[in-house]
mmCIF file of C-alpha atoms in Angstrom:
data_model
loop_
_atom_site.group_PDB
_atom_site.id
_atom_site.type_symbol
_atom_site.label_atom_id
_atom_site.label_comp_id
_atom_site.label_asym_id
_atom_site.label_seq_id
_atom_site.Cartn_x
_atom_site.Cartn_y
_atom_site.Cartn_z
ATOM 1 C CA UNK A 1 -51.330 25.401 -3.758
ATOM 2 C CA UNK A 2 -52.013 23.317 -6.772
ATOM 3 C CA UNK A 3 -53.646 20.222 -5.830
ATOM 4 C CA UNK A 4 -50.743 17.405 -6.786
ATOM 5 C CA UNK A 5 -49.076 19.452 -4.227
ATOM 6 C CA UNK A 6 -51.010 18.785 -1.640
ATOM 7 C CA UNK A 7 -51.884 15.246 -1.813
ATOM 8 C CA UNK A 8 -47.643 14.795 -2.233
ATOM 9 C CA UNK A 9 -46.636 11.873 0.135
ATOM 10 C CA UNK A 10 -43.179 11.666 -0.163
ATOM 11 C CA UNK A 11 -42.776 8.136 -1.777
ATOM 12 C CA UNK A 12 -45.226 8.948 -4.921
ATOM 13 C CA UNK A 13 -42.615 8.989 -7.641
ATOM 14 C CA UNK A 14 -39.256 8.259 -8.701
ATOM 15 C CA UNK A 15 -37.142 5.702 -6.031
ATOM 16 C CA UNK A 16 -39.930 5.907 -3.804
ATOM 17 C CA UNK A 17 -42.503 4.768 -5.986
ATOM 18 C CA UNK A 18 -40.468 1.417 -5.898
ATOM 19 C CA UNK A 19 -40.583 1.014 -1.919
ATOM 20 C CA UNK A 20 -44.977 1.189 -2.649
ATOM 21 C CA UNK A 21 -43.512 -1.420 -5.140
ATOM 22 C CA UNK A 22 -42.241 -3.658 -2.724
ATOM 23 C CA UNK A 23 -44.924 -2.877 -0.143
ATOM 24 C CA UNK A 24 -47.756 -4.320 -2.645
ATOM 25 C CA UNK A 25 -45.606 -7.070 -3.448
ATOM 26 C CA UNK A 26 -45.610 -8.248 -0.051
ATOM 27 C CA UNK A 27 -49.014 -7.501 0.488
ATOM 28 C CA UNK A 28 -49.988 -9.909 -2.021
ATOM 29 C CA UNK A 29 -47.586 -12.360 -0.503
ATOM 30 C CA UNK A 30 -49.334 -11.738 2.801
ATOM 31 C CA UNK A 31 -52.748 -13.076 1.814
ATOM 32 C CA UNK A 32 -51.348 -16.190 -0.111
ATOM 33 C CA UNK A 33 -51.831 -19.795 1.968
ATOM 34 C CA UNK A 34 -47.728 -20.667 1.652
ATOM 35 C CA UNK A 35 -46.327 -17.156 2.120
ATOM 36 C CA UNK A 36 -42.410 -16.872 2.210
ATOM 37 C CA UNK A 37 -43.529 -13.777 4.745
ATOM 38 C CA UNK A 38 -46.266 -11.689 6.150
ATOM 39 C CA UNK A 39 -46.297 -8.135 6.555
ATOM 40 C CA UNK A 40 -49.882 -6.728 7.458
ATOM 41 C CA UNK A 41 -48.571 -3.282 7.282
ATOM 42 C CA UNK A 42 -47.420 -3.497 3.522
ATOM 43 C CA UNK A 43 -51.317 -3.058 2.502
ATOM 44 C CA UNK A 44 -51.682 -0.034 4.560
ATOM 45 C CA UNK A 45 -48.839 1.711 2.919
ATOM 46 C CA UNK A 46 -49.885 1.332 -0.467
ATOM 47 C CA UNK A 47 -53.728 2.296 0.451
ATOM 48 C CA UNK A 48 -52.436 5.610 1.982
ATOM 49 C CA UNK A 49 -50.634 7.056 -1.138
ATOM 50 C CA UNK A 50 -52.664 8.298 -3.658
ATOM 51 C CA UNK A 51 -50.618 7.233 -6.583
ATOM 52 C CA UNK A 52 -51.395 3.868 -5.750
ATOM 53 C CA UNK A 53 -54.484 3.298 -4.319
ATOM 54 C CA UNK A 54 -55.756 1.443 -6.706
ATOM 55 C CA UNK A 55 -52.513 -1.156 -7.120
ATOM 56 C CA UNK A 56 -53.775 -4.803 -6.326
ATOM 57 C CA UNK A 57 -52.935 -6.348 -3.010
ATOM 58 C CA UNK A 58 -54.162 -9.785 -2.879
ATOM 59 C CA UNK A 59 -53.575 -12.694 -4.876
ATOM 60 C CA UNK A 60 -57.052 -12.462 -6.676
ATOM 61 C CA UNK A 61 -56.483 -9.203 -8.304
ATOM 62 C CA UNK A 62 -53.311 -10.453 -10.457
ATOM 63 C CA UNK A 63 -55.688 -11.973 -13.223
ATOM 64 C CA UNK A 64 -52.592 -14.271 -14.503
ATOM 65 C CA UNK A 65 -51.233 -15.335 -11.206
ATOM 66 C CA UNK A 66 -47.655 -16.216 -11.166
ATOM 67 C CA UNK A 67 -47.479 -15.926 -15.003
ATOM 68 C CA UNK A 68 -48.225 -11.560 -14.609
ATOM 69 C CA UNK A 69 -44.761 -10.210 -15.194
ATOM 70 C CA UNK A 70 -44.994 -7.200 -12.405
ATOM 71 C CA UNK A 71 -47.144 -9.129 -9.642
ATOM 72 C CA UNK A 72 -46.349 -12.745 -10.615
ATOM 73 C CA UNK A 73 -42.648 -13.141 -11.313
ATOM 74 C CA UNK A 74 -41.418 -9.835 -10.091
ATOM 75 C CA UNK A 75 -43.931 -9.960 -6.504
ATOM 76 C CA UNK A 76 -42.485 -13.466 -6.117
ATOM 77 C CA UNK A 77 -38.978 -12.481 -6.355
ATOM 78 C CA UNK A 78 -39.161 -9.630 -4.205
ATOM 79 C CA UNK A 79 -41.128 -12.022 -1.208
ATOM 80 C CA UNK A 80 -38.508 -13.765 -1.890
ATOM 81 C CA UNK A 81 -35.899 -11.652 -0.881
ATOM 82 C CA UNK A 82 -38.212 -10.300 1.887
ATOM 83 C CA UNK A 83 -37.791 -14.018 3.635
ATOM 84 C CA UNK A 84 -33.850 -14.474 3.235
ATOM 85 C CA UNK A 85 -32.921 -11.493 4.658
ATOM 86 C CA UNK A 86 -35.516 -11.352 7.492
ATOM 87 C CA UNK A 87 -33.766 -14.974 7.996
ATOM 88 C CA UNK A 88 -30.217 -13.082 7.680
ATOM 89 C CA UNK A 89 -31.238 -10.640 10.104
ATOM 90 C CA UNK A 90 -32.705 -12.807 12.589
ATOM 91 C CA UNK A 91 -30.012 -15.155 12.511
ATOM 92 C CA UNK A 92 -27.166 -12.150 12.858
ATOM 93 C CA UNK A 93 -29.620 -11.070 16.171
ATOM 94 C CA UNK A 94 -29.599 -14.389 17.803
ATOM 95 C CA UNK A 95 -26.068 -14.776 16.930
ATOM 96 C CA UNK A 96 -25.329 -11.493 19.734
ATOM 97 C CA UNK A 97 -25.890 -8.437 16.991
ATOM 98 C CA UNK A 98 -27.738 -5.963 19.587
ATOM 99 C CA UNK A 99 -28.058 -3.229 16.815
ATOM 100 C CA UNK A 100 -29.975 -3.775 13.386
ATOM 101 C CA UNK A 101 -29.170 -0.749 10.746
ATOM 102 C CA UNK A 102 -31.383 -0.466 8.083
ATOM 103 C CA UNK A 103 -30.457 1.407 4.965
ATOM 104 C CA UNK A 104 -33.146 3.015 3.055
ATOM 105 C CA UNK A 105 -35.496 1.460 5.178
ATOM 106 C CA UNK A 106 -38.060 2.424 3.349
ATOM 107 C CA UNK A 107 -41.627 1.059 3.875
ATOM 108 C CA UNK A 108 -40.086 -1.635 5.393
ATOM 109 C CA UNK A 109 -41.649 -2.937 8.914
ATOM 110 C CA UNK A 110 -39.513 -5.291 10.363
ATOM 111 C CA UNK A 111 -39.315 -3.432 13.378
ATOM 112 C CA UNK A 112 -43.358 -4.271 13.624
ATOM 113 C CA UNK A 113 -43.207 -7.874 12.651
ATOM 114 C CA UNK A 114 -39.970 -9.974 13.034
ATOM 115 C CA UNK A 115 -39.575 -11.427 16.548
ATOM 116 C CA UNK A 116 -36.241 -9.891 18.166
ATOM 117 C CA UNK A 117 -34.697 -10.727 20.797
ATOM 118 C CA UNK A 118 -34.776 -8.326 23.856
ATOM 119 C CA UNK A 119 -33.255 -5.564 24.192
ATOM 120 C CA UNK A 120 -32.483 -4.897 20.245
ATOM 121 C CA UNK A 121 -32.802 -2.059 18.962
ATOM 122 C CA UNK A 122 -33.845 -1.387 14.794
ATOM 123 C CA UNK A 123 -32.647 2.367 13.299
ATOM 124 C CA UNK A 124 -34.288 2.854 9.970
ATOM 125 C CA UNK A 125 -32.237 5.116 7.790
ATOM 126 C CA UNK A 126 -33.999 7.014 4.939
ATOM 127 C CA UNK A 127 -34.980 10.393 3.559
ATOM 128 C CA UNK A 128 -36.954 12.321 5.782
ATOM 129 C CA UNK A 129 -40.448 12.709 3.919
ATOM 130 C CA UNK A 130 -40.030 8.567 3.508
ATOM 131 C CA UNK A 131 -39.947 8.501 6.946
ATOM 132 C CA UNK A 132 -43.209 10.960 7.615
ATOM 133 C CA UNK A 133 -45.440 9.274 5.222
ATOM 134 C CA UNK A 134 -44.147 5.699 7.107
ATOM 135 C CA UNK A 135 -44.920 7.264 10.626
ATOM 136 C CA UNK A 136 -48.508 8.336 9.464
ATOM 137 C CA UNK A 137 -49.410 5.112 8.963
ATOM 138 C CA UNK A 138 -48.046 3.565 11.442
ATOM 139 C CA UNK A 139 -49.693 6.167 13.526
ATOM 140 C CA UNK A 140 -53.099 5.757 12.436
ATOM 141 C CA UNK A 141 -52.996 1.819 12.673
ATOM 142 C CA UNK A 142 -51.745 2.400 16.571
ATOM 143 C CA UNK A 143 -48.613 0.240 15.786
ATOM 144 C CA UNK A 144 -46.206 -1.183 18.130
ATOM 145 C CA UNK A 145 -42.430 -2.260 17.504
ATOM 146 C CA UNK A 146 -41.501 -5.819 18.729
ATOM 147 C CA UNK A 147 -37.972 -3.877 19.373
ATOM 148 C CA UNK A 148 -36.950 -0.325 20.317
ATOM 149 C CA UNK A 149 -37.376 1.574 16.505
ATOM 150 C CA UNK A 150 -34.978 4.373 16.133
ATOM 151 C CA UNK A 151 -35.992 6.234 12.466
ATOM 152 C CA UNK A 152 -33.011 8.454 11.436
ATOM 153 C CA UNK A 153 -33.667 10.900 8.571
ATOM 154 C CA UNK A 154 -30.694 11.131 6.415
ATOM 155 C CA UNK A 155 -29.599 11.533 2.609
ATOM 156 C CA UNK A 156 -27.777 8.251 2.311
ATOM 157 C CA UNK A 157 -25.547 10.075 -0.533
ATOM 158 C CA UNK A 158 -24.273 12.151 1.690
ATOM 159 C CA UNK A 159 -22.827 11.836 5.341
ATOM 160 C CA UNK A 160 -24.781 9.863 7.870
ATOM 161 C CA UNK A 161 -22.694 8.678 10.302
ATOM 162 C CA UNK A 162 -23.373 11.194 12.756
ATOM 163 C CA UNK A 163 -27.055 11.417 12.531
ATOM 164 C CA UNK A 164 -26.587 7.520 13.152
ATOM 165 C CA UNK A 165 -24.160 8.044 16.289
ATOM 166 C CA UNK A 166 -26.853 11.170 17.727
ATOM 167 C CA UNK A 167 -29.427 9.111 17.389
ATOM 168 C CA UNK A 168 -28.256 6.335 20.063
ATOM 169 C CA UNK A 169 -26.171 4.173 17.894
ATOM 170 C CA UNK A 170 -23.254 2.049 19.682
ATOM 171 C CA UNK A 171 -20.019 1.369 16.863
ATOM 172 C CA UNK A 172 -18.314 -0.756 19.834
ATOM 173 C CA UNK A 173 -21.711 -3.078 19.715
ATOM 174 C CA UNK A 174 -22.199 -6.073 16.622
ATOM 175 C CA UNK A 175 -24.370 -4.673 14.523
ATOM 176 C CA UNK A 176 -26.326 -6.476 11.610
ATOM 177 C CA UNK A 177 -26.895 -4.118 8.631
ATOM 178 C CA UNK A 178 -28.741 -4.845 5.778
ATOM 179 C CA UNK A 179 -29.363 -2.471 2.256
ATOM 180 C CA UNK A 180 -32.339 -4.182 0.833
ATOM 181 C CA UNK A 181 -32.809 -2.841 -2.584
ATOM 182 C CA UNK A 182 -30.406 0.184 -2.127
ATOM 183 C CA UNK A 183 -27.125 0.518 -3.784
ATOM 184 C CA UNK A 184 -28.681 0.153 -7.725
ATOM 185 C CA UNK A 185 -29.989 4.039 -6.983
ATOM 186 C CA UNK A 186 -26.524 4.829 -5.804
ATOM 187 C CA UNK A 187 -23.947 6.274 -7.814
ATOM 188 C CA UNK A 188 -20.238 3.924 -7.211
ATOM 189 C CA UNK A 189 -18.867 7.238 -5.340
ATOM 190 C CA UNK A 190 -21.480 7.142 -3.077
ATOM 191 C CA UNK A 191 -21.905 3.064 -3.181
ATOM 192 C CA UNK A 192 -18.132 3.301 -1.577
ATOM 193 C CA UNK A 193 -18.541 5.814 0.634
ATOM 194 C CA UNK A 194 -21.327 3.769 2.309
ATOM 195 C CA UNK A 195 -19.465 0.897 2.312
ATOM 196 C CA UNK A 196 -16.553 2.706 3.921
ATOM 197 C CA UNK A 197 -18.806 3.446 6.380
ATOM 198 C CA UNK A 198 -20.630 0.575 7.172
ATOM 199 C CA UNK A 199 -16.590 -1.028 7.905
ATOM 200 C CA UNK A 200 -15.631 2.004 10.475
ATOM 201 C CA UNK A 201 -18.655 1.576 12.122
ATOM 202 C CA UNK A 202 -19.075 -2.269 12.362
ATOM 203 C CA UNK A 203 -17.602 -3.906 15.872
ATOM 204 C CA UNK A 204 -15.939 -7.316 15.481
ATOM 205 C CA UNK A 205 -19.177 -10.334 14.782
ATOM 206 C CA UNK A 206 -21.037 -7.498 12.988
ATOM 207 C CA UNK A 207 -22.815 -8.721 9.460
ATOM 208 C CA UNK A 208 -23.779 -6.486 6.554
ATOM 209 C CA UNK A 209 -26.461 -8.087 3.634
ATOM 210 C CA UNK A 210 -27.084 -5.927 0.377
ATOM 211 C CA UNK A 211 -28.874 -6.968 -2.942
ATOM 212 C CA UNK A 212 -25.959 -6.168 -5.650
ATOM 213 C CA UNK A 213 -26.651 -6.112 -9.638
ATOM 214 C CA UNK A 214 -24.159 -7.212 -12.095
ATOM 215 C CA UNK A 215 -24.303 -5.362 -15.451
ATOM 216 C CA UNK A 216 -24.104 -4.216 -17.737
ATOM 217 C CA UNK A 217 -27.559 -5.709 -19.223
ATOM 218 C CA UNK A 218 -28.236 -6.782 -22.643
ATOM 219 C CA UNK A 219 -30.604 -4.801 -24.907
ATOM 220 C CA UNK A 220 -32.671 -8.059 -24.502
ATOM 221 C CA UNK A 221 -32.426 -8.312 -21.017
ATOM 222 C CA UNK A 222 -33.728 -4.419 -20.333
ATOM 223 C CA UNK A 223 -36.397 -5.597 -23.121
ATOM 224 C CA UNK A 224 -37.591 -8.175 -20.388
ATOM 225 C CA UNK A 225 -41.702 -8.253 -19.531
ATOM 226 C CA UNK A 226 -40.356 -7.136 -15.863
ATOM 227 C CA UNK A 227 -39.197 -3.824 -17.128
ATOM 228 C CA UNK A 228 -41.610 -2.865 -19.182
ATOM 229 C CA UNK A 229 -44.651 -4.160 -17.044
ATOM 230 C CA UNK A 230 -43.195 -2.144 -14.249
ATOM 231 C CA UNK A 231 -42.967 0.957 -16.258
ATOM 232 C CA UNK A 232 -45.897 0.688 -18.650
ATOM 233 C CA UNK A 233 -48.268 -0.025 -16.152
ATOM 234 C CA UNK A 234 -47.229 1.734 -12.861
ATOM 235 C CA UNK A 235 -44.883 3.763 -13.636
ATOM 236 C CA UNK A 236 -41.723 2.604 -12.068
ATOM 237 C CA UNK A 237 -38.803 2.645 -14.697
ATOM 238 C CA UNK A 238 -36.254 0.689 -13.233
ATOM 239 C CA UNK A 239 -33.424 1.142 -15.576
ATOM 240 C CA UNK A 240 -34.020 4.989 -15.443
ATOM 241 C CA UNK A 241 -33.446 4.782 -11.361
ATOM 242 C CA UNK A 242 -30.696 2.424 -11.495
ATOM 243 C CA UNK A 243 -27.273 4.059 -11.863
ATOM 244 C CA UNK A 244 -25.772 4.501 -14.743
ATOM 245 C CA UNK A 245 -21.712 4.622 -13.405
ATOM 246 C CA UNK A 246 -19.951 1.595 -13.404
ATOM 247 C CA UNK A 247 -20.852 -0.750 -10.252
ATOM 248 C CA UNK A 248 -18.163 -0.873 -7.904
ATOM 249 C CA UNK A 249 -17.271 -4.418 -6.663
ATOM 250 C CA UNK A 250 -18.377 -4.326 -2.864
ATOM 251 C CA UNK A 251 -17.502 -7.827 -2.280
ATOM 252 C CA UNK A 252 -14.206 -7.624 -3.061
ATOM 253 C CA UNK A 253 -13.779 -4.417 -1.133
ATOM 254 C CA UNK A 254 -15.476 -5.816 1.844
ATOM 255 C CA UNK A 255 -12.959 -8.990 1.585
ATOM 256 C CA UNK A 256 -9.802 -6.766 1.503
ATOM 257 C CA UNK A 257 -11.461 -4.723 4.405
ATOM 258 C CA UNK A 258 -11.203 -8.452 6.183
ATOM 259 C CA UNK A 259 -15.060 -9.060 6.300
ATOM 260 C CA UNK A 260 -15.815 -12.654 4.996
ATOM 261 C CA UNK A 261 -18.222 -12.427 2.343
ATOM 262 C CA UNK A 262 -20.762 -14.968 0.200
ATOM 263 C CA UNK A 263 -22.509 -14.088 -3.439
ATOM 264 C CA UNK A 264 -25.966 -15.985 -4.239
ATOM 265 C CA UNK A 265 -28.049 -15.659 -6.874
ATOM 266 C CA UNK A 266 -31.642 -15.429 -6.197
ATOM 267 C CA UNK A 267 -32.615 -18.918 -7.672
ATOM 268 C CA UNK A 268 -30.308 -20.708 -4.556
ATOM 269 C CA UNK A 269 -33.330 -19.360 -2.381
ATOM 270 C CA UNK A 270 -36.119 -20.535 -5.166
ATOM 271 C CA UNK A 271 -34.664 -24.130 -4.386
ATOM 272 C CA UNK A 272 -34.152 -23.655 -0.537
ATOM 273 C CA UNK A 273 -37.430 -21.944 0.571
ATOM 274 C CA UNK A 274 -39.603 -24.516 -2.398
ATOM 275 C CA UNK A 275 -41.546 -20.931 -3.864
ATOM 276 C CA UNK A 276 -39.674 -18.027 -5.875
ATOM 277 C CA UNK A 277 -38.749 -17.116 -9.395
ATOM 278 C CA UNK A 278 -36.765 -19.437 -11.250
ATOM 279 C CA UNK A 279 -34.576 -18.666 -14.710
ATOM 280 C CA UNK A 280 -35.956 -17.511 -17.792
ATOM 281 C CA UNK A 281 -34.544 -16.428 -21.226
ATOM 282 C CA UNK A 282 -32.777 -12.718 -20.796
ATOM 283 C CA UNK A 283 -33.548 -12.691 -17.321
ATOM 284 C CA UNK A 284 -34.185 -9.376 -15.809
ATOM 285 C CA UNK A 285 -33.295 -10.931 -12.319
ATOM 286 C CA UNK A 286 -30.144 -12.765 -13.199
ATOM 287 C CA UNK A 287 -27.827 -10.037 -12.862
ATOM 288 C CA UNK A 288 -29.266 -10.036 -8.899
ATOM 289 C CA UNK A 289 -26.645 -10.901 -6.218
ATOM 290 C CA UNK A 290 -27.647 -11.149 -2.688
ATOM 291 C CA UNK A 291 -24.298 -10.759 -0.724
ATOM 292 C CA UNK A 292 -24.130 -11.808 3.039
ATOM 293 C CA UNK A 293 -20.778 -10.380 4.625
ATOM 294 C CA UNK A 294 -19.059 -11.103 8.338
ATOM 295 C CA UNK A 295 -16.551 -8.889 9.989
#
């Protein structure tokens, strides 16, 4: 077996090169004195892959600060949206949502670090070799969930429901569902499919938050510094991952499904939370939406 082979981890290229993305980004977040969030796991993560092992982590290895397009502006964003949905997610919990669904959950560690209330329990959706490398880790640092952690290996273009269901999942109970990050990768067939979904399964009080992207870009905009720090200098190619079909519109889906839903733009949480990106000429993040829906 070659050697690339064997040092494979299952989130070293492609889509899940991004979630090692996000995990440095909030690693660096971690060690800064006004974090939006912490996440002492993120580090970890990103240490264990071999692909990025050398990626910075802390605040002192991003020579230009806030200013570094990738680190900087990007790493802010992306703590950013760490913060308002752990807020969404808390809130829907406290608000009687005994199930949180997380889809392509990634390296994310919620389940670790956000204090639920008892009795909750957190399924993290995602392919299975995501899942393995995740569990590793988690293994080695002897970690323990703050709520009962359910992972459920699935393709989330394809049908999940039932791997959900098997694994302990209640569709009469609120749920709170969140797709951090997700439905860019998706094609629109398989954007509405999940979205179908998400609506059969969702009891009355149930809440669903995604991260949507309005497009199509200018050549401008997929010239940004973003972009092409991302891809030049680790790798991830953004525009190659995201979709190429025509985005579907959720929101209005969700709304004729009778869910009540409300669009933000990223800068809304700049202002409300004092730290975060804020609008520059051909924006790579203006075309983000963060959507937070009610049934």
């Amino acid at each position: 077996m070659a050697a690339a082979a064997r040092t494979r981890t299952g989130v070293d290229e492609g889509v899940g090169l991004t979630a090692l993305m996000v995990a440095a980004a909030r690693a660096i977040e971690t060690h800064r004195s006004d974090a939006l969030t912490r996440d002492d796991y993120a580090e970890h993560f990103v240490r264990a892959a071999p692909a990025t092992a050398d990626w910075p982590l802390h605040p002192r290895d991003v020579p230009d600060g806030e200013a570094d397009p990738l680190w900087g502006r990007l790493g802010r964003y992306l703590a950013l949206r760490t913060r308002a949905l752990d807020d969404q997610l808390l809130w829907s919990a406290h608000l009687g949502a005994r199930q949180v669904v997380l889809l392509g959950a990634g390296l994310d560690s919620r389940a670790f670090r956000l204090d639920w209330p008892p009795g909750l329990a957190v399924f993290e959706l995602d392919r299975p070799e995501v899942l393995a490398f995740k569990q590793r880790v988690l293994d080695r640092l002897d970690a323990r969930p703050t709520a009962r952690r359910v992972p459920v290996a699935v393709d989330l273009r394809l049908d999940w429901a039932d791997a959900l269901a098997s694994a302990g999942f209640d569709p009469a109970e609120p749920t709170a569902w969140l797709a951090e990050g997700l439905l860019p990768y998706l094609s629109g067939a398989a954007e509405r499919r999940l979205v179908a979904t998400v609506d059969r399964l969702s009891a009355a009080t149930s809440t669903l938050a995604y991260e949507a992207v309005i497009g199509p870009e200018s050549a401008a905009v997929r010239g940004n510094p973003v972009y092409t720090a991302a891809r030049e200098r680790i790798g991830v190619d953004l525009l190659a991952l995201f979709d190429a079909d025509p985005r579907p519109d959720t929101t209005a889906d969700l709304t004729a499904r009778g869910w009540s839903t409300t669009s933000h733009t990223p800068f809304e949480f700049t202002r409300h939370y004092g730290r975060g990106p804020r609008p520059e000429p051909h924006d790579a993040l203006a075309a983000n939406r963060w959507v937070f829906a009610t049934r």
